Amino acid sequence: MHSQELGDSGVEVSEVGFGAWVVGTDWWGDRSEEDALEMVEYAIDQGVTYVDTGDVYGHGRSEELLGRILPDVREDVTIATKVGYDFYNNPQAGHGELPKEMDAEYLRDAVEQSLERLEIDTIDVLQLHNANVDEITPDVLELLDELKEEGKIRARGLALGPSIGWLAEGDLAIEEEFDSLQLVWNVLEQEVGNHFLETIDRTGSSTSLIPRVPHSSGILNEQVRPDTELGEGDHRGFRPDEWYETGWEKLENLRFLEQGGERTMGQASIAWLLSHDPVASVTPTFRTKADIDEWAAASEVPKLSDEEMARVEELYANDFDIDRDDGMDSLRSSVDGEDISSAGLDKLAAD
């Protein structure tokens, strides 16, 4: 497993990370707490030493469970968490978005409670969770600097969510040289990542990108087919049927990435992301140990050649030669899509 630095922070992350929202929640299928922790421990053994969670996952439960194992592996693990959703005063209603609270005083208290649940003294990467651009105020930026000076965090990041905006938010994080920017990005959903590659190139920022949903909710790792019945409560069920139907057709046009058996499609999807220089780590959603075995190895498979990258770019530009709606063209952003449409973009990825 290769590792990379986040920005200029000195924080090292494994190129394949563990997205721990499956720990303490049932949004990607139900599992026992013991099974979830066993998966985390197994992933760490396979070199997946970047673990990304959030305080709102299971309303603190994900952090609490990770806190059971972190003391024993602390020197080997880079732990990231997120703050900004006020689950303390608001019950969860299905998969709906909870009210956010980005006041500096609230965020400081949230960090203290995350440290307690995780049973650690320092959070390696603290991310603002789905903050709108007008919520990333000078007071919030000052707080992040203070927490770093106090040794409570080592790096600052922003985790973008699909339903509240991404363009202005991510640009601000890059311009402010946040150490990391987490985003939805994969071969089938490229608008977001492509835009931020341009922003990084334009500004010369050191911000690292951390893509999530690299398999586009199960299509690119071939675990979700058009006829797959997703379990009740499975978060992937939010996508329309058309998404999975067209996605499977697009997948067939990407078979060349398997390179004669050198990569699986699941590995190729991660390797494509890692072939972009600003990408430091990719956080797939592991469901089984077999997933871990396969995807952790994506750090070792051949990066894509220039020819392969160009072919993917051409396919995406032509919508993979599929002339029908995939059901995902609605604009959603913190400013009603105006920032996206004014930038000449016409699609927003979702997780």
Coordinates of C-alpha atoms in Angstrom, one line a residue:
M1 CA 0.0 0.0 0.0
H2 CA 1.4 3.4 -1.0
S3 CA 0.8 6.5 1.0
Q4 CA 0.6 10.2 0.3
E5 CA 0.7 13.5 2.2
L6 CA -2.4 15.6 2.6
G7 CA -1.5 19.0 1.3
D8 CA 1.5 20.4 3.2
S9 CA 0.2 19.1 6.5
G10 CA 2.7 16.3 7.1
V11 CA -0.2 13.9 7.6
E12 CA 0.2 10.7 5.6
V13 CA -2.8 8.7 4.3
S14 CA -2.9 5.3 2.6
E15 CA -3.9 5.6 -1.0
V16 CA -7.0 3.5 -0.3
G17 CA -8.9 4.5 2.8
F18 CA -11.8 3.1 4.9
G19 CA -15.0 5.1 4.7
A20 CA -16.4 4.3 8.2
W21 CA -19.9 5.5 7.7
V22 CA -20.7 1.8 7.5
V23 CA -19.6 1.5 11.1
G24 CA -22.5 2.4 13.4
T25 CA -25.1 2.9 10.7
D26 CA -27.2 0.6 8.4
W27 CA -27.3 2.9 5.4
W28 CA -25.3 0.6 3.2
G29 CA -26.8 -2.7 4.6
D30 CA -27.1 -3.9 8.1
R31 CA -24.2 -5.6 10.0
S32 CA -23.4 -6.2 13.6
E33 CA -21.1 -3.9 15.5
E34 CA -18.6 -6.7 15.9
D35 CA -18.6 -7.5 12.2
A36 CA -18.1 -3.8 11.4
L37 CA -15.1 -3.5 13.7
E38 CA -13.7 -6.8 12.5
M39 CA -13.7 -5.3 9.0
V40 CA -11.9 -2.2 10.1
E41 CA -9.2 -4.2 11.8
Y42 CA -8.9 -6.5 8.8
A43 CA -8.5 -3.4 6.5
I44 CA -5.8 -2.0 8.7
D45 CA -4.0 -5.3 8.5
Q46 CA -4.1 -5.0 4.7
G47 CA -2.5 -1.5 4.8
V48 CA -5.7 0.5 4.7
T49 CA -4.6 2.9 7.5
Y50 CA -6.6 6.0 6.6
V51 CA -10.0 5.7 8.4
D52 CA -12.6 8.4 7.7
T53 CA -15.6 8.8 9.9
G54 CA -18.0 11.5 11.1
D55 CA -19.6 12.5 14.3
V56 CA -23.1 12.3 12.8
Y57 CA -22.7 8.7 11.6
G58 CA -25.0 6.8 13.9
H59 CA -25.2 10.0 16.0
G60 CA -21.7 9.4 17.5
R61 CA -21.9 5.6 17.3
S62 CA -19.3 5.2 14.6
E63 CA -16.8 7.2 16.5
E64 CA -17.6 5.3 19.7
L65 CA -17.0 1.9 18.1
L66 CA -13.8 3.1 16.5
G67 CA -12.7 4.3 19.9
R68 CA -12.7 0.6 21.0
I69 CA -9.9 -0.3 18.7
L70 CA -8.0 3.0 18.0
P71 CA -5.9 3.0 21.2
D72 CA -4.3 -0.3 20.2
V73 CA -3.5 0.8 16.6
R74 CA -3.1 4.5 17.1
E75 CA 0.5 4.7 15.8
D76 CA -0.5 2.9 12.6
V77 CA -3.7 4.8 11.7
T78 CA -4.6 8.2 10.4
I79 CA -8.0 9.1 11.7
A80 CA -10.3 11.7 10.1
T81 CA -13.7 12.8 11.3
K82 CA -16.3 15.4 10.4
V83 CA -18.3 18.0 12.4
G84 CA -21.1 20.4 11.6
Y85 CA -24.4 18.6 11.9
D86 CA -26.3 19.1 15.1
F87 CA -27.5 15.6 15.9
Y88 CA -27.4 16.4 19.6
N89 CA -30.6 18.4 19.4
N90 CA -32.2 16.9 16.4
P91 CA -33.5 13.3 15.8
Q92 CA -32.7 11.5 12.6
A93 CA -35.6 11.3 10.2
G94 CA -34.8 8.5 7.7
H95 CA -31.9 9.5 5.4
G96 CA -32.8 13.2 5.5
E97 CA -30.3 15.9 6.1
L98 CA -30.1 17.1 9.7
P99 CA -29.8 20.8 10.6
K100 CA -26.2 22.1 10.4
E101 CA -24.4 24.2 13.0
M102 CA -21.2 25.8 11.9
D103 CA -20.9 28.3 14.7
A104 CA -17.3 28.3 16.0
E105 CA -18.3 27.7 19.6
Y106 CA -20.5 24.7 18.6
L107 CA -17.7 23.3 16.4
R108 CA -15.2 23.5 19.2
D109 CA -17.5 21.6 21.5
A110 CA -18.2 19.0 18.8
V111 CA -14.5 18.4 18.4
E112 CA -14.1 17.9 22.1
Q113 CA -16.9 15.3 22.1
S114 CA -15.4 13.5 19.0
L115 CA -12.0 13.3 20.8
E116 CA -13.7 11.7 23.8
R117 CA -15.7 9.2 21.7
L118 CA -12.7 8.2 19.6
E119 CA -10.5 8.0 22.8
I120 CA -7.7 9.9 21.2
D121 CA -5.9 13.2 22.0
T122 CA -5.6 14.4 18.4
I123 CA -7.7 14.2 15.3
D124 CA -5.4 13.8 12.3
V125 CA -7.9 15.3 9.8
L126 CA -10.8 17.4 10.9
Q127 CA -13.3 18.1 8.2
L128 CA -16.2 20.5 8.1
H129 CA -19.2 18.4 7.1
N130 CA -21.1 19.7 4.1
A131 CA -20.5 23.4 5.0
N132 CA -22.0 25.9 2.7
V133 CA -19.7 28.6 1.3
D134 CA -21.2 31.3 3.6
E135 CA -20.7 29.0 6.6
I136 CA -17.0 28.9 6.2
T137 CA -16.5 32.3 7.9
P138 CA -13.4 34.0 9.2
D139 CA -14.3 32.8 12.7
V140 CA -14.5 29.2 11.6
L141 CA -11.1 29.5 9.8
E142 CA -9.6 31.0 12.9
L143 CA -11.0 28.2 15.0
L144 CA -9.4 25.6 12.8
D145 CA -6.1 27.4 13.2
E146 CA -6.5 27.5 16.9
L147 CA -7.3 23.8 17.1
K148 CA -4.2 23.0 15.1
E149 CA -2.1 25.2 17.4
E150 CA -3.5 23.5 20.4
G151 CA -2.6 20.1 19.0
K152 CA -6.2 18.9 18.8
I153 CA -6.1 18.5 15.1
R154 CA -3.3 18.1 12.6
A155 CA -4.9 18.9 9.3
R156 CA -8.1 20.7 8.2
G157 CA -10.4 19.5 5.5
L158 CA -13.8 20.0 3.9
A159 CA -16.2 17.2 3.1
L160 CA -18.6 18.1 0.3
G161 CA -22.1 16.8 0.1
P162 CA -24.1 16.5 -3.1
S163 CA -27.4 18.0 -1.9
I164 CA -26.2 21.4 -0.6
G165 CA -23.6 22.5 -3.1
W166 CA -20.0 21.9 -4.1
L167 CA -18.6 24.4 -6.6
A168 CA -18.2 27.6 -4.6
E169 CA -17.5 25.5 -1.4
G170 CA -14.8 23.5 -2.9
D171 CA -13.2 26.4 -4.7
L172 CA -13.0 28.3 -1.4
A173 CA -11.4 25.4 0.4
I174 CA -8.8 25.1 -2.3
E175 CA -8.1 28.9 -2.3
E176 CA -7.8 28.8 1.5
E177 CA -5.4 25.8 1.0
F178 CA -7.3 23.4 3.2
D179 CA -5.2 20.2 3.4
S180 CA -8.0 18.0 2.0
L181 CA -11.2 18.2 0.0
Q182 CA -13.5 15.2 0.0
L183 CA -15.8 14.9 -2.9
V184 CA -18.0 12.5 -4.9
W185 CA -16.0 11.5 -8.0
N186 CA -15.8 8.5 -10.2
V187 CA -15.5 7.5 -13.9
L188 CA -19.2 8.0 -14.4
E189 CA -19.5 11.2 -12.4
Q190 CA -16.6 13.5 -13.4
E191 CA -17.9 17.1 -13.3
V192 CA -17.0 17.8 -9.7
G193 CA -13.5 16.3 -9.8
N194 CA -12.7 17.9 -13.2
H195 CA -13.6 21.3 -12.0
F196 CA -11.5 21.1 -8.9
L197 CA -8.5 19.8 -10.9
E198 CA -8.8 23.0 -12.9
T199 CA -9.1 25.1 -9.7
I200 CA -6.0 23.5 -8.2
D201 CA -4.0 24.0 -11.4
R202 CA -5.2 27.7 -11.6
T203 CA -4.4 28.6 -8.0
G204 CA -1.3 26.4 -7.5
S205 CA -2.9 25.2 -4.2
S206 CA -1.5 22.3 -2.3
T207 CA -5.0 21.0 -1.4
S208 CA -5.3 17.2 -1.8
L209 CA -8.4 15.6 -3.1
I210 CA -10.1 12.6 -1.4
P211 CA -12.7 11.0 -3.7
R212 CA -15.5 8.9 -2.3
V213 CA -18.1 6.8 -4.1
P214 CA -15.4 5.6 -6.5
H215 CA -17.6 2.8 -7.7
S216 CA -20.7 4.9 -8.3
S217 CA -22.8 3.2 -5.8
G218 CA -22.0 -0.3 -6.9
I219 CA -22.0 -0.1 -10.7
L220 CA -18.3 0.1 -11.3
N221 CA -17.5 -2.8 -9.0
E222 CA -20.3 -4.8 -10.6
Q223 CA -22.1 -5.4 -7.3
V224 CA -25.3 -3.5 -8.4
R225 CA -26.9 -4.5 -11.7
P226 CA -30.2 -3.1 -13.1
D227 CA -32.1 -6.1 -11.7
T228 CA -30.4 -5.9 -8.2
E229 CA -32.9 -5.6 -5.3
L230 CA -31.4 -3.3 -2.7
G231 CA -32.3 -4.0 0.9
E232 CA -34.6 -1.8 2.8
G233 CA -32.7 1.2 4.1
D234 CA -29.8 0.7 1.7
H235 CA -28.8 4.3 0.9
R236 CA -28.0 3.4 -2.7
G237 CA -31.7 3.0 -3.4
F238 CA -32.1 6.7 -3.7
R239 CA -30.8 6.6 -7.3
P240 CA -33.4 6.2 -10.0
D241 CA -33.6 2.9 -12.0
E242 CA -32.4 4.7 -15.1
W243 CA -29.1 5.4 -13.4
Y244 CA -28.3 1.8 -12.9
E245 CA -29.7 0.8 -16.4
T246 CA -27.5 3.3 -18.2
G247 CA -24.6 2.8 -15.9
W248 CA -24.4 -0.9 -16.8
E249 CA -24.3 0.1 -20.4
K250 CA -21.5 2.6 -19.8
L251 CA -19.6 0.0 -17.8
E252 CA -19.3 -2.2 -20.9
N253 CA -17.6 0.6 -22.7
L254 CA -15.0 0.7 -20.0
R255 CA -13.9 -2.9 -20.1
F256 CA -10.6 -1.9 -21.7
L257 CA -9.5 -0.7 -18.2
E258 CA -9.3 -4.3 -17.0
Q259 CA -6.1 -4.4 -19.2
G260 CA -6.3 -8.1 -19.9
G261 CA -6.8 -9.1 -16.3
E262 CA -4.2 -6.8 -14.8
R263 CA -7.0 -4.9 -13.0
T264 CA -10.5 -5.7 -12.0
M265 CA -13.1 -3.0 -12.8
G266 CA -13.3 -2.3 -9.1
Q267 CA -9.5 -1.7 -9.0
A268 CA -9.5 0.2 -12.3
S269 CA -12.1 2.6 -10.9
I270 CA -9.8 3.4 -8.0
A271 CA -6.6 3.4 -10.1
W272 CA -8.2 6.0 -12.5
L273 CA -8.7 8.3 -9.6
L274 CA -5.2 7.8 -8.2
S275 CA -3.8 8.6 -11.7
H276 CA -4.7 12.3 -11.0
D277 CA -1.8 13.9 -9.1
P278 CA -3.8 15.8 -6.5
V279 CA -5.6 12.7 -5.4
A280 CA -4.1 11.5 -2.1
S281 CA -6.6 8.8 -1.0
V282 CA -9.7 7.1 -2.3
T283 CA -12.4 5.9 0.2
P284 CA -14.6 3.2 -1.2
T285 CA -17.4 1.7 0.8
F286 CA -16.2 -1.8 2.0
R287 CA -18.9 -4.3 2.6
T288 CA -16.9 -7.5 2.9
K289 CA -13.4 -8.7 3.5
A290 CA -13.3 -9.7 -0.2
D291 CA -13.9 -6.0 -1.0
I292 CA -10.9 -5.1 1.1
D293 CA -8.7 -7.7 -0.4
E294 CA -9.5 -6.5 -3.9
W295 CA -9.7 -2.8 -3.5
A296 CA -6.7 -2.4 -1.2
A297 CA -4.6 -3.9 -4.0
A298 CA -5.7 -1.0 -6.3
S299 CA -2.8 1.0 -4.8
E300 CA -0.4 -1.6 -6.5
V301 CA -2.1 -2.2 -9.9
P302 CA -0.8 -0.2 -12.8
K303 CA -1.8 3.4 -12.9
L304 CA -3.7 4.3 -16.1
S305 CA -1.6 5.2 -19.2
D306 CA -2.0 8.5 -21.0
E307 CA -3.8 6.7 -23.7
E308 CA -6.3 5.1 -21.3
M309 CA -6.9 8.4 -19.5
A310 CA -7.6 10.1 -22.9
R311 CA -10.0 7.3 -23.9
V312 CA -11.9 7.7 -20.6
E313 CA -12.1 11.4 -21.2
E314 CA -13.4 11.0 -24.7
L315 CA -16.0 8.5 -23.6
Y316 CA -17.3 10.8 -20.8
A317 CA -17.4 13.8 -23.1
N318 CA -19.7 11.7 -25.5
D319 CA -21.8 10.3 -22.6
F320 CA -20.4 6.9 -23.4
D321 CA -22.4 6.9 -26.7
I322 CA -25.6 6.4 -24.8
D323 CA -28.4 8.7 -25.9
R324 CA -31.0 8.5 -23.1
D325 CA -31.5 10.1 -19.7
D326 CA -29.8 8.6 -16.7
G327 CA -32.2 10.4 -14.3
M328 CA -29.4 12.3 -12.5
D329 CA -29.4 15.7 -14.4
S330 CA -31.1 17.8 -11.8
L331 CA -29.0 20.7 -10.5
R332 CA -28.6 21.0 -6.7
S333 CA -26.3 23.6 -5.1
S334 CA -26.2 26.0 -2.2
V335 CA -27.1 28.9 -4.6
D336 CA -29.8 27.1 -6.6
G337 CA -27.5 26.0 -9.3
E338 CA -26.5 29.4 -10.5
D339 CA -22.8 28.9 -9.7
I340 CA -22.8 25.6 -11.6
S341 CA -24.7 26.8 -14.7
S342 CA -22.6 30.0 -14.9
A343 CA -19.5 27.8 -15.0
G344 CA -20.9 25.9 -18.0
L345 CA -21.6 22.7 -16.1
D346 CA -24.8 20.8 -16.5
K347 CA -24.7 17.9 -14.1
L348 CA -24.0 17.4 -10.4
A349 CA -22.8 14.1 -8.9
A350 CA -24.6 12.6 -6.0
D351 CA -23.6 9.8 -3.6

